[in-house]
CSV table of C-alpha atoms in Angstrom, one decimal:
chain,number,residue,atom,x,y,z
V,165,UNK,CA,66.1,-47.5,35.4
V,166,UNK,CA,65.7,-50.7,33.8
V,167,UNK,CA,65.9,-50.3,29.5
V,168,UNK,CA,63.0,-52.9,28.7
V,169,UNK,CA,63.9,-52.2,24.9
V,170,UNK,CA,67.4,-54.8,25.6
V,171,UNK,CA,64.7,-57.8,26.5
V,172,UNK,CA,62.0,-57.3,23.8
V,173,UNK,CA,60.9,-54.6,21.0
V,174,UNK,CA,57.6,-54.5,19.7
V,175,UNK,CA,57.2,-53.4,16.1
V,176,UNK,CA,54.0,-53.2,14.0
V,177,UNK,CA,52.9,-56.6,12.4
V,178,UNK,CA,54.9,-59.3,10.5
V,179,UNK,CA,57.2,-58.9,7.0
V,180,UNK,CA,57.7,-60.0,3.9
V,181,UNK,CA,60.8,-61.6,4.6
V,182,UNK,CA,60.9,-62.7,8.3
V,183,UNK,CA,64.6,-63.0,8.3
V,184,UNK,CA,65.0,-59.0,7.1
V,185,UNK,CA,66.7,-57.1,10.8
V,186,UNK,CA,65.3,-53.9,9.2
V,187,UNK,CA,62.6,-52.6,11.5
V,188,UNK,CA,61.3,-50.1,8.8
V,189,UNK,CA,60.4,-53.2,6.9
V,190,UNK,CA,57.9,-54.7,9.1
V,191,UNK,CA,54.4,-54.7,8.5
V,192,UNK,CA,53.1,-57.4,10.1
V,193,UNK,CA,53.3,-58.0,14.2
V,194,UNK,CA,56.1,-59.9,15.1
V,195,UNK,CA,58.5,-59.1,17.7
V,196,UNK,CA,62.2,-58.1,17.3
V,197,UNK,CA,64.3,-59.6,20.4
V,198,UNK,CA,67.9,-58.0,20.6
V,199,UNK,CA,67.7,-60.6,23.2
V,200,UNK,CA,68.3,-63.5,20.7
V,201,UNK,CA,69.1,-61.1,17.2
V,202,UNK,CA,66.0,-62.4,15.4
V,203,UNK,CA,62.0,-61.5,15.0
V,204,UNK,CA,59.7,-64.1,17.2
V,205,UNK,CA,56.0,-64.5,17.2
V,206,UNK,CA,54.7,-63.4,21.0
V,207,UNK,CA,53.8,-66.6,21.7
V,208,UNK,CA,57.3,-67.7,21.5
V,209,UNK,CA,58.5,-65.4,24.3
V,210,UNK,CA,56.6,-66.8,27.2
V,211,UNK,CA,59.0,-64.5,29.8
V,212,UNK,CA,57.1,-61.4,27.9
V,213,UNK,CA,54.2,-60.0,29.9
V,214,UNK,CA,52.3,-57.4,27.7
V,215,UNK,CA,50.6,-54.8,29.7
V,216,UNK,CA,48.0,-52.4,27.8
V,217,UNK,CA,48.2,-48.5,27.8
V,218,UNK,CA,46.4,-46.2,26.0
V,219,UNK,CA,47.7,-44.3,23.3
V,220,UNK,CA,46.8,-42.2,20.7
V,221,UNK,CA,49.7,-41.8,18.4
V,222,UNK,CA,50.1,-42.6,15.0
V,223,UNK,CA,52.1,-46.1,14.1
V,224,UNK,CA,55.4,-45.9,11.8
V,225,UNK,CA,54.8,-47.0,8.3
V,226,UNK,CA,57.5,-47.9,5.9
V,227,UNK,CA,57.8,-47.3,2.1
V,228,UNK,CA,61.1,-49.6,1.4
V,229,UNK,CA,59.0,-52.4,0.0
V,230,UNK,CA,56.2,-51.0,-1.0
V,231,UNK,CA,54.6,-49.3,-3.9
V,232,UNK,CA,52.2,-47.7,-2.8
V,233,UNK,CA,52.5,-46.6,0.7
V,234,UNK,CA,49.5,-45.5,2.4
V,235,UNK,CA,49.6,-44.0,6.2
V,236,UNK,CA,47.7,-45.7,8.4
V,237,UNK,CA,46.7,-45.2,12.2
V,238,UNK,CA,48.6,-47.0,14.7
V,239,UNK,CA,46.2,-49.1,17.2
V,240,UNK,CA,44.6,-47.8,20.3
V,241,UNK,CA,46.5,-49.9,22.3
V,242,UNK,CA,50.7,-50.2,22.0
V,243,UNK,CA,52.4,-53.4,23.4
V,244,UNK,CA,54.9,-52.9,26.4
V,245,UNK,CA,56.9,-55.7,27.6
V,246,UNK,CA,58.3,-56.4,30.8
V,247,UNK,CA,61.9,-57.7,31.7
V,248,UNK,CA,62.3,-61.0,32.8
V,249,UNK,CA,60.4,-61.8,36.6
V,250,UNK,CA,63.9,-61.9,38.2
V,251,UNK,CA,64.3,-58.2,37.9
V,252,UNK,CA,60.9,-57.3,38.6
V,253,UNK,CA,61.8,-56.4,42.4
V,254,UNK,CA,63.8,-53.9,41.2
V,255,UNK,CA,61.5,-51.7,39.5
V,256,UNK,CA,60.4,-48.1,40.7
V,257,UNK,CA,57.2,-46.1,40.8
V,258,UNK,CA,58.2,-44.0,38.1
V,259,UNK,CA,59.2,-46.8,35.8
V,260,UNK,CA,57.1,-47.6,32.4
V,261,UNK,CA,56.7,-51.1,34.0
V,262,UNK,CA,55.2,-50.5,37.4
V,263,UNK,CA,52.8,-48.2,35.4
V,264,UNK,CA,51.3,-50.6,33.3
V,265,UNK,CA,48.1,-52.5,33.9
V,266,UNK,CA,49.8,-55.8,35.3
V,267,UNK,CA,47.9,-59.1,33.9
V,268,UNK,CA,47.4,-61.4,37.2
V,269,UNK,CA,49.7,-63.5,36.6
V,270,UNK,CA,52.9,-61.6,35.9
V,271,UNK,CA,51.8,-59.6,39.1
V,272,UNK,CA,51.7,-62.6,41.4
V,273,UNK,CA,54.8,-63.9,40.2
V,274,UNK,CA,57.0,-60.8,40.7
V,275,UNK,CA,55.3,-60.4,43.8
V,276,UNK,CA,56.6,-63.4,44.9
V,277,UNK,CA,60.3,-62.8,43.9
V,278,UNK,CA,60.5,-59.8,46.1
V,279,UNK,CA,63.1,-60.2,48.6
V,280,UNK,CA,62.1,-57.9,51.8
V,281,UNK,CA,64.9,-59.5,53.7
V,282,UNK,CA,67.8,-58.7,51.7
V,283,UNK,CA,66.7,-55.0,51.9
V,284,UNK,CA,66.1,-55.0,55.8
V,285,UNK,CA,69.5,-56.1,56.2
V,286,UNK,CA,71.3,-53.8,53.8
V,287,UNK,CA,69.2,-51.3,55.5
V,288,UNK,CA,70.6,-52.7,58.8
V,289,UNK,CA,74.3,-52.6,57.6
V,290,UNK,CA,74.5,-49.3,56.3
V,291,UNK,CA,73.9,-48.0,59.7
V,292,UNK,CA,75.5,-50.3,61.5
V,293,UNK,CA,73.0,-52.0,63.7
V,294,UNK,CA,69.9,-54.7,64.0
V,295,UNK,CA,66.4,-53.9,62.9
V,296,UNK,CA,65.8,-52.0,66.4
V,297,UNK,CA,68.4,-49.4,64.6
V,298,UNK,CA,67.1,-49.5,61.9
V,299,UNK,CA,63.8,-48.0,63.5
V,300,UNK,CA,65.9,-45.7,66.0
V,301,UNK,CA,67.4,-44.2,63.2
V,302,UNK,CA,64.5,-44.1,60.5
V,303,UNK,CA,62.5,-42.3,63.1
V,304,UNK,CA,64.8,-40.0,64.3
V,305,UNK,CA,65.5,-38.8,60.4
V,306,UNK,CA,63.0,-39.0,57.3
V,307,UNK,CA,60.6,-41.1,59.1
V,308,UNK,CA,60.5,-38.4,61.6
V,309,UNK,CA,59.4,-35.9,59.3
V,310,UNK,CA,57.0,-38.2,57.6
V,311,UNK,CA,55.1,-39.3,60.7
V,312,UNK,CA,54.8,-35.6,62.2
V,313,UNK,CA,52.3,-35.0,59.3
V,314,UNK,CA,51.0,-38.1,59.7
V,315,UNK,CA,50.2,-37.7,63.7
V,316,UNK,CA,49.7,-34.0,63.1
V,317,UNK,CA,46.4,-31.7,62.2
V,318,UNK,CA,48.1,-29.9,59.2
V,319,UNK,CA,46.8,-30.5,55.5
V,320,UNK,CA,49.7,-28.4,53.5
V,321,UNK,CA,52.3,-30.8,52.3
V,322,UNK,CA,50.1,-33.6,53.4
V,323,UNK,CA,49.6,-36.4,50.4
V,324,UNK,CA,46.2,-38.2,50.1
V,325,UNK,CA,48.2,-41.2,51.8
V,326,UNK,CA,49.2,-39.6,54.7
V,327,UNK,CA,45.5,-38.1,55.8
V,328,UNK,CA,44.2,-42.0,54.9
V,329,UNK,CA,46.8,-43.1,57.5
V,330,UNK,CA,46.1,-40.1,59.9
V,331,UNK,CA,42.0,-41.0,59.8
V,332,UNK,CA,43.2,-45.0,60.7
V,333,UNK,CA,46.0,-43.9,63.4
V,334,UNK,CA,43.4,-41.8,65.0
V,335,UNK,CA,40.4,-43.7,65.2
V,336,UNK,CA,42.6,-46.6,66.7
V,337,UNK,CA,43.2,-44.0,69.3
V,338,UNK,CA,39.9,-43.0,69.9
V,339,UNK,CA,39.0,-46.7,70.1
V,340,UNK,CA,41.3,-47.9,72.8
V,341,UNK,CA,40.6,-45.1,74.9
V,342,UNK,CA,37.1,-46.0,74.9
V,343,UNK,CA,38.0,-49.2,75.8
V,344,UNK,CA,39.9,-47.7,78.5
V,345,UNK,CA,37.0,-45.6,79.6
V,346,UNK,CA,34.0,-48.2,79.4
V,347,UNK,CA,36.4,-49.9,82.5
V,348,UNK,CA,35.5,-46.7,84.4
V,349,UNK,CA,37.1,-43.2,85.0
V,350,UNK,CA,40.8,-42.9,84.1
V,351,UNK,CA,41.3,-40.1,86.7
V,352,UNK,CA,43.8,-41.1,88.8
V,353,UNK,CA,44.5,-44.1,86.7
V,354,UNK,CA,48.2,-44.6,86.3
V,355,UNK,CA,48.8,-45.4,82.4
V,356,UNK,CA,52.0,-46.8,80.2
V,357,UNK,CA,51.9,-45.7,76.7
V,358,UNK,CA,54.3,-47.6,75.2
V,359,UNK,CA,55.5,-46.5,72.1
V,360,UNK,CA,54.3,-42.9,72.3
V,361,UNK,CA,55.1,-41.2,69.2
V,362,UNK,CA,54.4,-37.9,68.9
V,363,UNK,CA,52.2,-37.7,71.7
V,364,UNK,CA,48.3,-38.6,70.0
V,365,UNK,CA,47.5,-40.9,72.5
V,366,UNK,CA,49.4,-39.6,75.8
V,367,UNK,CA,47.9,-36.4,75.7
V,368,UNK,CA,44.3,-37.1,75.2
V,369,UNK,CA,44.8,-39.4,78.6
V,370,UNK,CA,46.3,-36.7,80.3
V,371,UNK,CA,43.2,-34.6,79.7
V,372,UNK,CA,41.3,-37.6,81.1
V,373,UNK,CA,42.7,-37.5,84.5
V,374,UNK,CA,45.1,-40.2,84.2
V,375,UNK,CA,48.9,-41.0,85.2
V,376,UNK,CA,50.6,-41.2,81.9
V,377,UNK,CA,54.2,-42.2,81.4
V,378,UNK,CA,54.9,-42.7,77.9
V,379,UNK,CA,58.1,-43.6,76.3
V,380,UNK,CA,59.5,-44.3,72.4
V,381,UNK,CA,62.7,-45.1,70.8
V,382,UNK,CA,63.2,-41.9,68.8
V,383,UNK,CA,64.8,-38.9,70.9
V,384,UNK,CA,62.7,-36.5,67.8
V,385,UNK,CA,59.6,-38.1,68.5
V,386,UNK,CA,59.6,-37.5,72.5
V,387,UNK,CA,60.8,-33.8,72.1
V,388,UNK,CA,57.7,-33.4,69.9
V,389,UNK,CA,55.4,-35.2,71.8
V,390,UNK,CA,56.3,-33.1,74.9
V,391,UNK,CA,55.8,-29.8,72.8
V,392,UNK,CA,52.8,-30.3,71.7
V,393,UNK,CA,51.9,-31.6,75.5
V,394,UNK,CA,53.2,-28.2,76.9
V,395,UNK,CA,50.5,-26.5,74.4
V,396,UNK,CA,47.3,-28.9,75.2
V,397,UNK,CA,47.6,-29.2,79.1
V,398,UNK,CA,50.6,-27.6,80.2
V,399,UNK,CA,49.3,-25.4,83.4
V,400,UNK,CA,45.1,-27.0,83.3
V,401,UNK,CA,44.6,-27.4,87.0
V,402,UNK,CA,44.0,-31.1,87.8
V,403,UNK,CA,45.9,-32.6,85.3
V,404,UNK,CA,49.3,-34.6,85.5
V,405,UNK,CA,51.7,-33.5,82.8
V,406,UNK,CA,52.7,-36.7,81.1
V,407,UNK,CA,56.2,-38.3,81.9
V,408,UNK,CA,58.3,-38.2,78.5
V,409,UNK,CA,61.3,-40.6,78.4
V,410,UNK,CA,63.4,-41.9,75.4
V,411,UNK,CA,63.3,-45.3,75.9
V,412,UNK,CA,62.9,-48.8,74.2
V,413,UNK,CA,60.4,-51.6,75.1
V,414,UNK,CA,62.5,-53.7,76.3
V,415,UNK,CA,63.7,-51.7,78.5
V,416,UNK,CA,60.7,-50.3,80.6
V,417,UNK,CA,60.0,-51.2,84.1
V,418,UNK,CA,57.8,-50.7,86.9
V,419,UNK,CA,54.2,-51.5,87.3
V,420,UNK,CA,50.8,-50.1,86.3
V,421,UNK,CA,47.2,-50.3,86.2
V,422,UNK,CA,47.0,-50.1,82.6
V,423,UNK,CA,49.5,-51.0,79.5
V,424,UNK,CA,48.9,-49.5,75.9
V,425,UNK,CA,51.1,-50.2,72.6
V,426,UNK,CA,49.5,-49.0,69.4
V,427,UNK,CA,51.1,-49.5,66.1
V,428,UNK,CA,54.4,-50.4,67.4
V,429,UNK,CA,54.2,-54.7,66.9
V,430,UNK,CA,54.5,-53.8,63.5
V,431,UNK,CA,58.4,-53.4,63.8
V,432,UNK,CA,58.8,-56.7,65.5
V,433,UNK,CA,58.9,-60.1,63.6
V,434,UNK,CA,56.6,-62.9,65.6
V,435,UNK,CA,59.3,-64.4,67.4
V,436,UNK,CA,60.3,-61.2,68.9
V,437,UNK,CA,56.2,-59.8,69.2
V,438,UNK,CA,55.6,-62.8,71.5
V,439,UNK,CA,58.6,-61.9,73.7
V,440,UNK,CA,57.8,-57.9,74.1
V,441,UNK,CA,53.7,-59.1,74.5
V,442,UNK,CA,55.0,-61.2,77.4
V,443,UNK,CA,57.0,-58.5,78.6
V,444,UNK,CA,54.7,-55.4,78.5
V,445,UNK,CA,51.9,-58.1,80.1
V,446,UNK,CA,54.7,-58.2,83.1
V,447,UNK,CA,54.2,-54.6,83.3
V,448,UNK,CA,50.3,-54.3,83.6
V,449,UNK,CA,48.3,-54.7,86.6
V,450,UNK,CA,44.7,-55.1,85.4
V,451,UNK,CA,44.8,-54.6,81.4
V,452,UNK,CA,46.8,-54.3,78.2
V,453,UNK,CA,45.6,-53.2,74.8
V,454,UNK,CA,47.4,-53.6,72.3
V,455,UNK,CA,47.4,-52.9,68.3
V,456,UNK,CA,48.7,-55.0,65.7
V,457,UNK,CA,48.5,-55.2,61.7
V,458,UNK,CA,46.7,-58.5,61.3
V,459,UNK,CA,48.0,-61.3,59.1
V,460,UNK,CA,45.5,-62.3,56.7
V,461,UNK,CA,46.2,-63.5,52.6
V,462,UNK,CA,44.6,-60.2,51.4
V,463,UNK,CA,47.1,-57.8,53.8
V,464,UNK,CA,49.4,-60.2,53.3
V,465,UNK,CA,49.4,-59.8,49.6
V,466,UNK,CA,48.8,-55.9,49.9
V,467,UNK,CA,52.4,-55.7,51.8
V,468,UNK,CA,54.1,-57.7,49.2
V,469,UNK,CA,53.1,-55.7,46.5
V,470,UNK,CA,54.0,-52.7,48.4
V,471,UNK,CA,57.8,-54.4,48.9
V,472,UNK,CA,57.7,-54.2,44.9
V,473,UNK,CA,58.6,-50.6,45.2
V,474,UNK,CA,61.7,-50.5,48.2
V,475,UNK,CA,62.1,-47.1,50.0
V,476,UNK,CA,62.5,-45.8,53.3
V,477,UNK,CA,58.8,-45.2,53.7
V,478,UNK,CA,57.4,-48.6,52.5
V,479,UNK,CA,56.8,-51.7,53.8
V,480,UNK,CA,60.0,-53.4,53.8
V,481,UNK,CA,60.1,-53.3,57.8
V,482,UNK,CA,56.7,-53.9,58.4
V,483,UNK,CA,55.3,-57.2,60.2
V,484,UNK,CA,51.9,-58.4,60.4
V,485,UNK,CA,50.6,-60.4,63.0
V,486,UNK,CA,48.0,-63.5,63.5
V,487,UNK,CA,45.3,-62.9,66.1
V,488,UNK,CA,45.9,-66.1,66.7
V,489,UNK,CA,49.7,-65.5,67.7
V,490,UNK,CA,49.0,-62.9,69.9
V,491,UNK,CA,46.1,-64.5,71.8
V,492,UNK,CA,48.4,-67.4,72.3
V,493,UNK,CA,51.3,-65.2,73.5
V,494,UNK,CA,48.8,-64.1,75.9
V,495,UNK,CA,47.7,-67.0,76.9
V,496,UNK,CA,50.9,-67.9,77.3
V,497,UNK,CA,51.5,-65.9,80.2
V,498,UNK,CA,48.1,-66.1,82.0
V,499,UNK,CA,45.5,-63.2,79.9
V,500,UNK,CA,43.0,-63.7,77.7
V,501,UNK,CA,41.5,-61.3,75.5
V,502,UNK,CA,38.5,-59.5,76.7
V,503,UNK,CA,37.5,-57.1,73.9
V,504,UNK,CA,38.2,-56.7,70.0
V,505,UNK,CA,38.1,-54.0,67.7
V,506,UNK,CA,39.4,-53.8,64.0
V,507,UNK,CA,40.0,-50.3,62.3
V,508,UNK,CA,40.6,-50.2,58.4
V,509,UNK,CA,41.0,-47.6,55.5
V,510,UNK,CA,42.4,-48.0,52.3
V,511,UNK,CA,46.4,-47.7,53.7
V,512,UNK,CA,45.9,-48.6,57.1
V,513,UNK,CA,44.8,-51.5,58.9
V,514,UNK,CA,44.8,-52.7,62.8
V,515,UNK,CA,43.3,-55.6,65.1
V,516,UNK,CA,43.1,-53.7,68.7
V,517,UNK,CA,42.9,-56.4,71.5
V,518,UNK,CA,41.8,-55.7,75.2
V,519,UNK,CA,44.2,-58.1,77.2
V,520,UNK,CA,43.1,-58.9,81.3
V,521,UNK,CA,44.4,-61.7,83.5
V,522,UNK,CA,43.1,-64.7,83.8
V,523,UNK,CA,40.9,-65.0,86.5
């Protein structure tokens, strides 16, 4: 935890002798830096961002150099001041900094000191692998557990967070397979779902009559995802239990009528997303959907602020993507997008895109 008091201590206002290093002295509102061993005027700190909060305590009053000493009530408001922007990326959630009401422009400027990067790869090295490990093994662990709820029906143990993520992960769902159905029955239809997860959209394709072979990286995820398939259609006469397989992208193969990826681009920087959207286009005979967190300045600026606060679950390995990128990946390799759709909450946002070749 960072001590903000080393950088800058507020004390109530000014003295009669400025040079005096005895905070019960003060009576008037300067400000005591340990920083430099002597009291300066805020306006002479420019590296001090004060951020308001409410309080309702009284102020400390000092008798030393006064006669008469009379209490009085400290203001409504007391003065916190933030460390110098440089450490800023190193707060935490539960820090008296990242609680305070952040003027504009000390949040824009520690936004943009975060360094994402540096965590991804220190991420990266303490497991020994790339960013593709870095998922394996998230998913396979905490993120595991995390993402269950997420994809699941339960409430218990479930933050606020979670069910806003659940509501956008599953009406992104319900989305593409509309998509999928307004092309005509998928009975018979033989369907990749790449990037299955715990099964939410597999399943629900399976009870439509299709062919589904899904696959993910996490070995946790697939085990669940065929659980919960044995309890929805496991024995329903005229459906095709869905073909599980732990597997990455890159590595799938074969050919069918359909290709799906929801929510998986996020984990791929652009010059990698162009290279899997070229290869799961390879895979599909007549369309691909696909689901991406879109690049705009306000999401843009929603992830950095969320890289503020560094932890497993946040968004240091997230990547979002410009339509316009992904169209012209597709293009690229002969599609063009047919059909848009765009779902949104307060934590979750997703561009879905209904790829076919070009004719």
């Amino acid at each position: 935890m960072i001590n903000h008091k080393q950088y800058l201590q507020p004390y109530p206002e000014s003295i009669t002798n400025p040079q005096l290093t005895n905070p019960q002295s003060i009576t008037k509102q300067y400000f005591y830096s340990t920083k430099n061993n002597k009291f300066q005027k805020p306006k002479e700190n420019p590296m001090a961002f004060a951020a308001v909060l409410s309080s309702g305590s009284r102020a400390r009053t000092s008798s030393s150099n006064l006669q008469t000493p009379t209490p009085r009530r400290r203001p409504t408001t007391k003065t916190l001041a933030l460390p110098p922007l440089p450490l800023a990326a190193d707060l935490s959630l539960d820090s008296p900094a990242a609680i305070a009401v952040l003027g504009s422009a000390a949040l824009a400027a520690a936004v943009s000191l975060t360094d994402p990067e540096r965590r991804r790869q220190q991420q990266a090295q303490e497991i020994g692998g790339t960013d593709k490990e870095v998922v394996r093994e998230y998913f396979n662990t905490t993120g595991f557990d995390r993402w269950k709820k997420i994809y699941g029906d339960a409430t218990e143990g479930v933050n606020k967070v979670q069910l806003d993520i659940r509501l956008g992960h599953s009406k992104t769902v319900e989305n593409a397979i509309q998509m999928l159905k307004d092309g005509g029955p998928l009975s018979g239809v033989s369907v990749c779902d790449a990037g299955c997860g715990t099964g939410s959209l597999a399943i629900p394709l399976a009870r439509e009559g299709a062919i589904v072979s899904a696959n993910d990286i996490s070995a946790a995820m697939v085990a669940e995802a065929r659980r919960q398939a044995d309890e929805a259609i496991s024995g329903v006469e005229g459906l095709t239990f869905p073909k599980f397989e732990v597997m990455d992208l890159e590595g799938l193969e074969g050919k069918y009528h359909t290709v799906v990826c929801l929510d998986v681009l996020i984990h791929y920087p652009q010059e990698k997303a162009e290279g899997m959207i070229a290869h799961l286009a390879s895979l599909a005979e007549e369309r691909l959907v696909l689901s991406f967190a879109p690049k705009t300045l306000y999401y843009s600026f929603l992830k950095r602020l969320g890289e503020l606060f560094p932890g497993p679950s946040k968004a240091t390995r997230a990547y979002l993507h410009a339509e316009s990128d992904v169209e012209r990946a597709l293009e690229k390799v002969g599609w063009r997008v047919r059909r848009r759709g765009f779902t949104s909450t307060q934590f979750y946002f997703a561009k879905l895109v209904e790829a076919v070749p070009v004719a």
